[in-house]
Short mmCIF file of C-alpha atoms and ligand atoms in Angstrom, two decimals:
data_model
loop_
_atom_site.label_atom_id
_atom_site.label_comp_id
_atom_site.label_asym_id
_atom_site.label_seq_id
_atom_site.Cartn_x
_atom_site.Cartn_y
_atom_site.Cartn_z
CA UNK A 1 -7.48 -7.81 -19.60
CA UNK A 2 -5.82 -10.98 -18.07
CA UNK A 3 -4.28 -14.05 -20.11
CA UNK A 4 -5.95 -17.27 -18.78
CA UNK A 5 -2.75 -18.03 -17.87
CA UNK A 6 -2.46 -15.50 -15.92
CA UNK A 7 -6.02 -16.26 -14.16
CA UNK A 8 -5.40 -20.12 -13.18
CA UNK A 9 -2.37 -18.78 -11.47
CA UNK A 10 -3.16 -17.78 -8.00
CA UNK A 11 -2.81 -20.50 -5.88
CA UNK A 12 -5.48 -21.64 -2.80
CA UNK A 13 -5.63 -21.11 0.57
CA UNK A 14 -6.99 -22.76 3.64
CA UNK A 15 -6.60 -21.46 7.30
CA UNK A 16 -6.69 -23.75 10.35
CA UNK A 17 -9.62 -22.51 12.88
CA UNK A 18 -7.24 -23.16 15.90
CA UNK A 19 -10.30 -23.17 18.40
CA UNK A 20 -11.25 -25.85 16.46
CA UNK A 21 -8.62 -28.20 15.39
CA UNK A 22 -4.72 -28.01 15.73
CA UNK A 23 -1.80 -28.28 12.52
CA UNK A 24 -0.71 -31.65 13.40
CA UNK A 25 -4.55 -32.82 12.93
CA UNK A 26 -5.24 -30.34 10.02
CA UNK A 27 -2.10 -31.94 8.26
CA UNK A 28 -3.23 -35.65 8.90
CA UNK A 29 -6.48 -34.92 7.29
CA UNK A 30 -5.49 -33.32 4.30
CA UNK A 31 -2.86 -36.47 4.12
CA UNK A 32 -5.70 -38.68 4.81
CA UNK A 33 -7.50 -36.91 1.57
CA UNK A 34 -4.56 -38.06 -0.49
CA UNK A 35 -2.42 -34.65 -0.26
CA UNK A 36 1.03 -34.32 0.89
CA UNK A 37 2.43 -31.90 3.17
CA UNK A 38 5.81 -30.33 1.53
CA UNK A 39 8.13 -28.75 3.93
CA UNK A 40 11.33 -28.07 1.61
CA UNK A 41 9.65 -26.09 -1.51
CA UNK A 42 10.71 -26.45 -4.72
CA UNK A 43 11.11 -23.39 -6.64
CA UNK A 44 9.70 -24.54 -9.63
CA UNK A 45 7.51 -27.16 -8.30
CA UNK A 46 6.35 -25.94 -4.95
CA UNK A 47 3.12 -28.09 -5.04
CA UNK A 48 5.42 -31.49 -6.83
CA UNK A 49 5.01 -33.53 -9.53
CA UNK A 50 1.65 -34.80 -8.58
CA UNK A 51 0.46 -31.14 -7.86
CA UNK A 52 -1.11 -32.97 -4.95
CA UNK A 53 1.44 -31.36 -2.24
CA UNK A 54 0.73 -28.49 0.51
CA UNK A 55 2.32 -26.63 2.55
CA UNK A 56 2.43 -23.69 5.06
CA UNK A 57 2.66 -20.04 4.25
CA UNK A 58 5.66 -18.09 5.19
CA UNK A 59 3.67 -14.75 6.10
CA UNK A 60 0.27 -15.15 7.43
CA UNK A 61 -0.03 -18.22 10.28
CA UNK A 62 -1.56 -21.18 10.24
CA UNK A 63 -2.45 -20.84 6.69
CA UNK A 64 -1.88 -23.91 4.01
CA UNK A 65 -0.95 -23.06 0.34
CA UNK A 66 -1.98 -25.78 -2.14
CA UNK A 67 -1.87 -25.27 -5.82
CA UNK A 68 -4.29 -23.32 -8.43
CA UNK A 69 -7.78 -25.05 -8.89
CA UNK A 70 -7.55 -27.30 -5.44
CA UNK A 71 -11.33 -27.46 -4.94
CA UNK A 72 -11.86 -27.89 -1.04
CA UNK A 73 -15.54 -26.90 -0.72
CA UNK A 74 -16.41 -30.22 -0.11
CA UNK A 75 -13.57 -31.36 2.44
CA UNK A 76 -15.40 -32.38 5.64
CA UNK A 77 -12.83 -29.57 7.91
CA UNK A 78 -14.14 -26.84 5.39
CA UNK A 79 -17.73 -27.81 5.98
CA UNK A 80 -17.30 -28.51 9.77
CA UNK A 81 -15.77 -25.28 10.11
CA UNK A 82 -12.12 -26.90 11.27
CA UNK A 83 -10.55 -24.97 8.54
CA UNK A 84 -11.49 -21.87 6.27
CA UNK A 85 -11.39 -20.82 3.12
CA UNK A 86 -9.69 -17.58 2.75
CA UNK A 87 -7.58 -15.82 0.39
CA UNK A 88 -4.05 -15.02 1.36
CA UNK A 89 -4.61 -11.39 1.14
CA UNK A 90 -7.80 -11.07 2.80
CA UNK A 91 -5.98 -12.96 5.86
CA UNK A 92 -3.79 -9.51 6.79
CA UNK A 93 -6.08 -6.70 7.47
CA UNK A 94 -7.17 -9.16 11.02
CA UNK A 95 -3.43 -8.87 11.55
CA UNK A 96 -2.89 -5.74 11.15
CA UNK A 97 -5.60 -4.91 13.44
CA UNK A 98 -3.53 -6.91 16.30
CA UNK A 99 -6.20 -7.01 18.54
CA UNK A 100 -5.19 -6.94 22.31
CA UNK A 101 -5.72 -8.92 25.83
CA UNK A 102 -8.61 -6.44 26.41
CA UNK A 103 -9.48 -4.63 23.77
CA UNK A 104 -13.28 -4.19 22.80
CA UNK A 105 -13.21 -4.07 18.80
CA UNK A 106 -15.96 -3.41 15.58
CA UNK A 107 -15.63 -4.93 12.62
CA UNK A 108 -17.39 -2.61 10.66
CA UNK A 109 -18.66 -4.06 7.64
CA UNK A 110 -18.70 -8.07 8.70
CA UNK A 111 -20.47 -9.78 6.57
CA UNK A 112 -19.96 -12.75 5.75
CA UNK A 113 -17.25 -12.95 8.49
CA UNK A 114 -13.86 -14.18 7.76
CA UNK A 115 -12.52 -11.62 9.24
CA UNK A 116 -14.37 -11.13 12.33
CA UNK A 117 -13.51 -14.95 12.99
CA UNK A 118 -9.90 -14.56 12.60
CA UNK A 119 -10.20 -10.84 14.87
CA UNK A 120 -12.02 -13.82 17.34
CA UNK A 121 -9.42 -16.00 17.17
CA UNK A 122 -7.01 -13.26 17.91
CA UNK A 123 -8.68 -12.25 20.65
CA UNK A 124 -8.92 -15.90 22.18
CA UNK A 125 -4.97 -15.76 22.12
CA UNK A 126 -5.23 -14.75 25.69
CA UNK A 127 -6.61 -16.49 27.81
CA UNK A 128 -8.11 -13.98 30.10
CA UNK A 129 -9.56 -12.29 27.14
CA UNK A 130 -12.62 -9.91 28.26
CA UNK A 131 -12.76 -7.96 24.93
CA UNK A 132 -16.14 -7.36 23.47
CA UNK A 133 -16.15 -7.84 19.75
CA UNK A 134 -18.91 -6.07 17.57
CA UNK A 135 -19.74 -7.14 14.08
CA UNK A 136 -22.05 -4.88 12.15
CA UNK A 137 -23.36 -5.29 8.74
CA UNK A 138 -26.10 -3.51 6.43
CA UNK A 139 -27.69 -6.38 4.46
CA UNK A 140 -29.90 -8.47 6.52
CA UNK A 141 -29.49 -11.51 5.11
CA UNK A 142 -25.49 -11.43 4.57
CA UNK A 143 -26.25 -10.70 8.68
CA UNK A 144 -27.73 -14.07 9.11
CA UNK A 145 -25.01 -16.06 7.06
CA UNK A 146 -21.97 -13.72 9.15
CA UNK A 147 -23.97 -15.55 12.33
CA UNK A 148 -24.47 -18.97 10.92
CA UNK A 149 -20.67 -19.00 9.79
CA UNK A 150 -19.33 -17.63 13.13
CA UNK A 151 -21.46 -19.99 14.58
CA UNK A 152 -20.31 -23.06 12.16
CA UNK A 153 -16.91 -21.79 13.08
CA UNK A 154 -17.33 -21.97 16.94
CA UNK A 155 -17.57 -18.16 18.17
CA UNK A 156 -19.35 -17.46 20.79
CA UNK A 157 -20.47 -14.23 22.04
CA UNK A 158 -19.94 -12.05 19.05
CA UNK A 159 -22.60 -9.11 19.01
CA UNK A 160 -23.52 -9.64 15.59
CA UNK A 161 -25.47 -6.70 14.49
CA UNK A 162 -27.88 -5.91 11.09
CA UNK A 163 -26.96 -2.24 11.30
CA UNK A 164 -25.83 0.59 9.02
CA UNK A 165 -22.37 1.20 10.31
CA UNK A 166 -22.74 5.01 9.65
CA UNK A 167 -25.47 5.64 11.84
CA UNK A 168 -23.49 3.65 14.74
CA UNK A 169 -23.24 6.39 17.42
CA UNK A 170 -19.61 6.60 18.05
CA UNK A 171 -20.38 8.28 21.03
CA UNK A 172 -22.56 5.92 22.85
CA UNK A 173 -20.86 4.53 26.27
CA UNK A 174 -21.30 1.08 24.69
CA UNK A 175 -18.11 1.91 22.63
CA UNK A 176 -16.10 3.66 25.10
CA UNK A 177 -13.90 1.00 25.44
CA UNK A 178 -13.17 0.46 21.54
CA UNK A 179 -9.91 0.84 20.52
CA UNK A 180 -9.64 -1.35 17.16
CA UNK A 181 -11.96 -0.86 14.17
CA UNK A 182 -11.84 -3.09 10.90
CA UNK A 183 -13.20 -1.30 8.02
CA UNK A 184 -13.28 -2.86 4.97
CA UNK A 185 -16.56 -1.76 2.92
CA UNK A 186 -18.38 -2.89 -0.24
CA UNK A 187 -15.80 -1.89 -3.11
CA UNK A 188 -15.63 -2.94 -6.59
CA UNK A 189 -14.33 -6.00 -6.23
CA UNK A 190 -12.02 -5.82 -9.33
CA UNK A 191 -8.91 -7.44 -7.02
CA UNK A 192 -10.89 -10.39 -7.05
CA UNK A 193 -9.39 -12.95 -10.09
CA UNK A 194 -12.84 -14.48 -10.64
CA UNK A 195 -14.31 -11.23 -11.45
CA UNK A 196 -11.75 -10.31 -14.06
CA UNK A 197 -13.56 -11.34 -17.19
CA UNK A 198 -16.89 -8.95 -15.40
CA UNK A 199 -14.45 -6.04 -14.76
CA UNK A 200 -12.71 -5.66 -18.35
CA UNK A 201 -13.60 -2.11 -17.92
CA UNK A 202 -14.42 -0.73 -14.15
CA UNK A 203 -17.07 2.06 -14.40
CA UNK A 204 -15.70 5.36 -13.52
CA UNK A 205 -18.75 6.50 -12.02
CA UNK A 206 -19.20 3.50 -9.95
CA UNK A 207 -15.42 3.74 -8.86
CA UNK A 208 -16.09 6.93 -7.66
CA UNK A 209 -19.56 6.72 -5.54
CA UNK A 210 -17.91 3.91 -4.01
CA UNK A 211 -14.67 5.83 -3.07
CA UNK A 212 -16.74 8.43 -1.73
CA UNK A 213 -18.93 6.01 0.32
CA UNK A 214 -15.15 4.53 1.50
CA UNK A 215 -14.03 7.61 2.58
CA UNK A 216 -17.08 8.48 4.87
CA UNK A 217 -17.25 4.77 6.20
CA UNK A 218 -13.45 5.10 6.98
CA UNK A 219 -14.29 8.60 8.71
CA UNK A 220 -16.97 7.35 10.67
CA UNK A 221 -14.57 5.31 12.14
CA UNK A 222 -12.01 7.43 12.67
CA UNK A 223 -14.55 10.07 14.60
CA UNK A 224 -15.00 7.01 17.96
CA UNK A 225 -12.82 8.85 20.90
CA UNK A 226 -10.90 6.23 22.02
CA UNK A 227 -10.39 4.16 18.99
CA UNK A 228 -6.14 3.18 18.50
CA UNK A 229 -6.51 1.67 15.73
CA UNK A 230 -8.13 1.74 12.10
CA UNK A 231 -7.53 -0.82 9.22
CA UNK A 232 -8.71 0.01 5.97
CA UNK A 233 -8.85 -2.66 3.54
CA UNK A 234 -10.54 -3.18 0.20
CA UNK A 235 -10.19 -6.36 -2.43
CA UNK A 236 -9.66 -3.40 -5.06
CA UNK A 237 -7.49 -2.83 -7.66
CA UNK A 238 -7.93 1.08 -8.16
CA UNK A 239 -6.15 3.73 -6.97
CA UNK A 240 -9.43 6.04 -6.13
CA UNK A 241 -10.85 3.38 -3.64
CA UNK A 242 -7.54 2.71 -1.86
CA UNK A 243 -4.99 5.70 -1.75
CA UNK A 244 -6.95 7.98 -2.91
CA UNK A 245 -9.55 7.10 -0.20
CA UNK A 246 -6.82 7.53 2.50
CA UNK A 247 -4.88 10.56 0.89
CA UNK A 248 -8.55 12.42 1.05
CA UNK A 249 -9.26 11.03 4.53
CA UNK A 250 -5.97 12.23 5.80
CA UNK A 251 -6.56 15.81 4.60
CA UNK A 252 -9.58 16.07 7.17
CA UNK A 253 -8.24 18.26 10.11
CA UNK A 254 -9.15 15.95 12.58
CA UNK A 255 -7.53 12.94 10.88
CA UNK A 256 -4.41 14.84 9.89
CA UNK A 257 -4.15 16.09 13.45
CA UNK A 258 -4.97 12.88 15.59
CA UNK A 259 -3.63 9.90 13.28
CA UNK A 260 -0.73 8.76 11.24
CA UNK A 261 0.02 5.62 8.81
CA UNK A 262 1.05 3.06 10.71
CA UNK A 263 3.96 0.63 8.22
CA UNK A 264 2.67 -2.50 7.84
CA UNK A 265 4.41 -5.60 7.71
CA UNK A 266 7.36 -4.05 6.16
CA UNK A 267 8.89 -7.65 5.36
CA UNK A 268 5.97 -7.42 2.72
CA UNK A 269 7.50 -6.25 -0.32
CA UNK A 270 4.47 -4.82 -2.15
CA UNK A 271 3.66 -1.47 -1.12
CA UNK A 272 0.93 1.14 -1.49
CA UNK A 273 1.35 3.60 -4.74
CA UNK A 274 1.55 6.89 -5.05
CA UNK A 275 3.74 7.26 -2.13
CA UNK A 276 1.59 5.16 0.33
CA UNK A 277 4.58 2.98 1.36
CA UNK A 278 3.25 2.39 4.94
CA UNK A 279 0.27 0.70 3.28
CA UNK A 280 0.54 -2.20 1.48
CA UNK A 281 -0.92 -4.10 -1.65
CA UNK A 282 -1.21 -7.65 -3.12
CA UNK A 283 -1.76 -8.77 -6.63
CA UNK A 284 -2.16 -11.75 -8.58
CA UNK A 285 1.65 -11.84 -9.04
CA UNK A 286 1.88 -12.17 -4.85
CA UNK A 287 -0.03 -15.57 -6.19
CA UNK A 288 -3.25 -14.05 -4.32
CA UNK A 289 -6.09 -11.73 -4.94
CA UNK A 290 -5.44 -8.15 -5.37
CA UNK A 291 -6.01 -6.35 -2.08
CA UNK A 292 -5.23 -2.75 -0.11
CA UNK A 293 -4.11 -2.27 3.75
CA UNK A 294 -3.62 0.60 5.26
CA UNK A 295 -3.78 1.32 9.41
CA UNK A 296 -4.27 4.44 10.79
CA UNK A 297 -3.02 4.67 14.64
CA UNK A 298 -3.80 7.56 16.88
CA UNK A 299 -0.99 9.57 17.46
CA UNK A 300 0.26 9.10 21.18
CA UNK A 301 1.33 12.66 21.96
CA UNK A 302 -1.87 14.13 20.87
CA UNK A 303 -3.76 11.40 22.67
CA UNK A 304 -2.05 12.74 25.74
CA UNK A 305 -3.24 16.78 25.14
CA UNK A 306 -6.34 15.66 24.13
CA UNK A 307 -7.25 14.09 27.95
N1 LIG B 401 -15.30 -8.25 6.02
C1 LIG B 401 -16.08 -9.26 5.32
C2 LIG B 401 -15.36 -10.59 5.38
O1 LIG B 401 -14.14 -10.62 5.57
O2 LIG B 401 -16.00 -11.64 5.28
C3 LIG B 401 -16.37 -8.84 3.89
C4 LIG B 401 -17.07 -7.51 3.82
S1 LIG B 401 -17.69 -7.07 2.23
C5 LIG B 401 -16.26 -6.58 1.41
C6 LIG B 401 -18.48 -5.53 2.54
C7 LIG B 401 -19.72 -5.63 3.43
O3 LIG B 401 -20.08 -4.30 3.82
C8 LIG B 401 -20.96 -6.19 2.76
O4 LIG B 401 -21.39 -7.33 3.44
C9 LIG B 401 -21.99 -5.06 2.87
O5 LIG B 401 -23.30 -5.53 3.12
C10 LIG B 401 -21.45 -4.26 4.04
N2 LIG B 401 -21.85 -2.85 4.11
C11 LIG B 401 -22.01 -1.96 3.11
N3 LIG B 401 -22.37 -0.75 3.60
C12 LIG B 401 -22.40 -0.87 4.94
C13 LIG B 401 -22.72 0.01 6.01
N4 LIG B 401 -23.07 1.29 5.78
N5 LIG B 401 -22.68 -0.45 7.28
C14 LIG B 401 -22.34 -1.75 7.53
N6 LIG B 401 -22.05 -2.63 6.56
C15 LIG B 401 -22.09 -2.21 5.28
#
């Protein structure tokens, strides 16, 4: 289990919507709330004296660090949808995905949307954007809050979709033109710090139906013809539900034949285990949640014989 030391430690994030509101604004707001922006970090102090300070991440854009315990649920941005709430770690599997000028993409599991707003965000990068993007999710009313959010949040034209993911035809002409799939499915949650005290002991049977549910989610994915790209993430801790879900997924034929690991963000210094160094993991010690990535990219040469 985890000192209470050890819980209060991981600090808070906020990301700027940037269809919504720009840094220089976001910054005069949170000044205006009686923070202050830090741009030389102290070591030992990085939020100062006052604990009050902020300041912007070093990995993951557009995303302000303030210290343990800042409640923001009430700040008028967060509630206006001018800036999000998200978790340092759940902000790279949208980056990894790197969606491009045109791509059509499926986030598979959506709800309630974080990540589908920052793939839309990503998209909106280019001007001329005519990617579709298509958010699906099981639970009907986690559906309705992924709309109201992405709504709240300014999205327009997201194909938000109440639908088990696994019976998504991946060969219906609708999805020809997918080439980037987000999967990151129900999991046990035991990355996430305020679940520690709930997860003292994670249930092995549990761990494993949900690995196996993982691993056929993650196929499913896989199987669309002319997907590029698929990011796996979970906000687990276990080895079963991360590289054990993409060391069994790889063994498939089709997998092992038409995909490899892509390395992600290899400034990143915390890797996957058990020889996953392509992927990568965060924990509490990263000062964020603990979290798996791992991207699968079609292999180029066999994309070629395969036409
Ligand atoms: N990606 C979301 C975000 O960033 O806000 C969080 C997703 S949450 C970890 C997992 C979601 O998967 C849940 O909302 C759950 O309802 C959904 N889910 C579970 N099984 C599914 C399935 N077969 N098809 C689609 N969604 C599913």
């Amino acid at each position: 289990t985890k000192s209470n030391q050890e819980l209060e430690s991981i600090f808070r994030y906020a990301r700027i919507n940037i269809l919504k509101c720009n840094k220089e604004d976001a910054i005069q707001h949170f000044i205006s709330e009686n923070f202050h922006f830090i741009e030389n970090i102290e070591k030992e102090k990085p939020f100062g004296d006052d604990n009050k300070g902020f300041y912007l991440d070093f990995d993951v854009p557009n995303l302000f660090v303030f210290a343990s315990g800042t409640d923001l649920h009430q700040d008028t941005f967060v509630i206006n949808g001018s800036i999000i709430l998200q978790d340092k770690a759940s902000c790279f599997p949208a980056l990894a995905l790197n969606p491009s000028v045109s791509d059509d993409v499926i986030d598979a599991c959506a709800a309630p949307g974080n990540k589908t707003f920052q793939i839309y965000e990503l998209m909106k990068q280019f001007p001329n954007n005519s990617g579709k993007l298509f958010a699906f999710d099981l639970d009907f009313q986690r559906t309705e809050l992924l709309r109201k959010r992405l709504n709240v949040f300014g999205a327009k034209n997201v194909i938000a979709q109440n639908e088990d993911f696994l019976k998504v035809n991946p060969n219906d002409p609708l999805f020809s033109s997918v080439k980037k799939i987000l999967v990151d499915p129900s999991c046990s949650g035991t990355g996430i710090i305020a679940n520690q005290n709930i997860f003292e002991s994670a249930n092995e049977e549990r761990i494993k139906s949900l690995a196996s549910f993982q691993k056929k989610i993650l196929l499913h994915a896989l199987s669309f013809k002319n997907v590029e790209r698929v990011v796996y993430s979970t906000c687990s801790i276990t080895i079963e539900e991360n590289e054990g879900v993409v060391d069994s997924v790889l063994k498939e034929d089709f997998v092992q034949n038409s995909f490899h690991l892509e390395n992600i963000f290899p400034k990143w210094k915390r890797r996957g285990l058990n020889g996953f160094v392509s992927c990568i993991r965060c924990s509490f010690e990263d000062k964020t949640n603990g979290f798996f990535v791992a991207s699968f990219v079609r292999n180029l040469s066999q994309k070629k014989s395969n036409k």
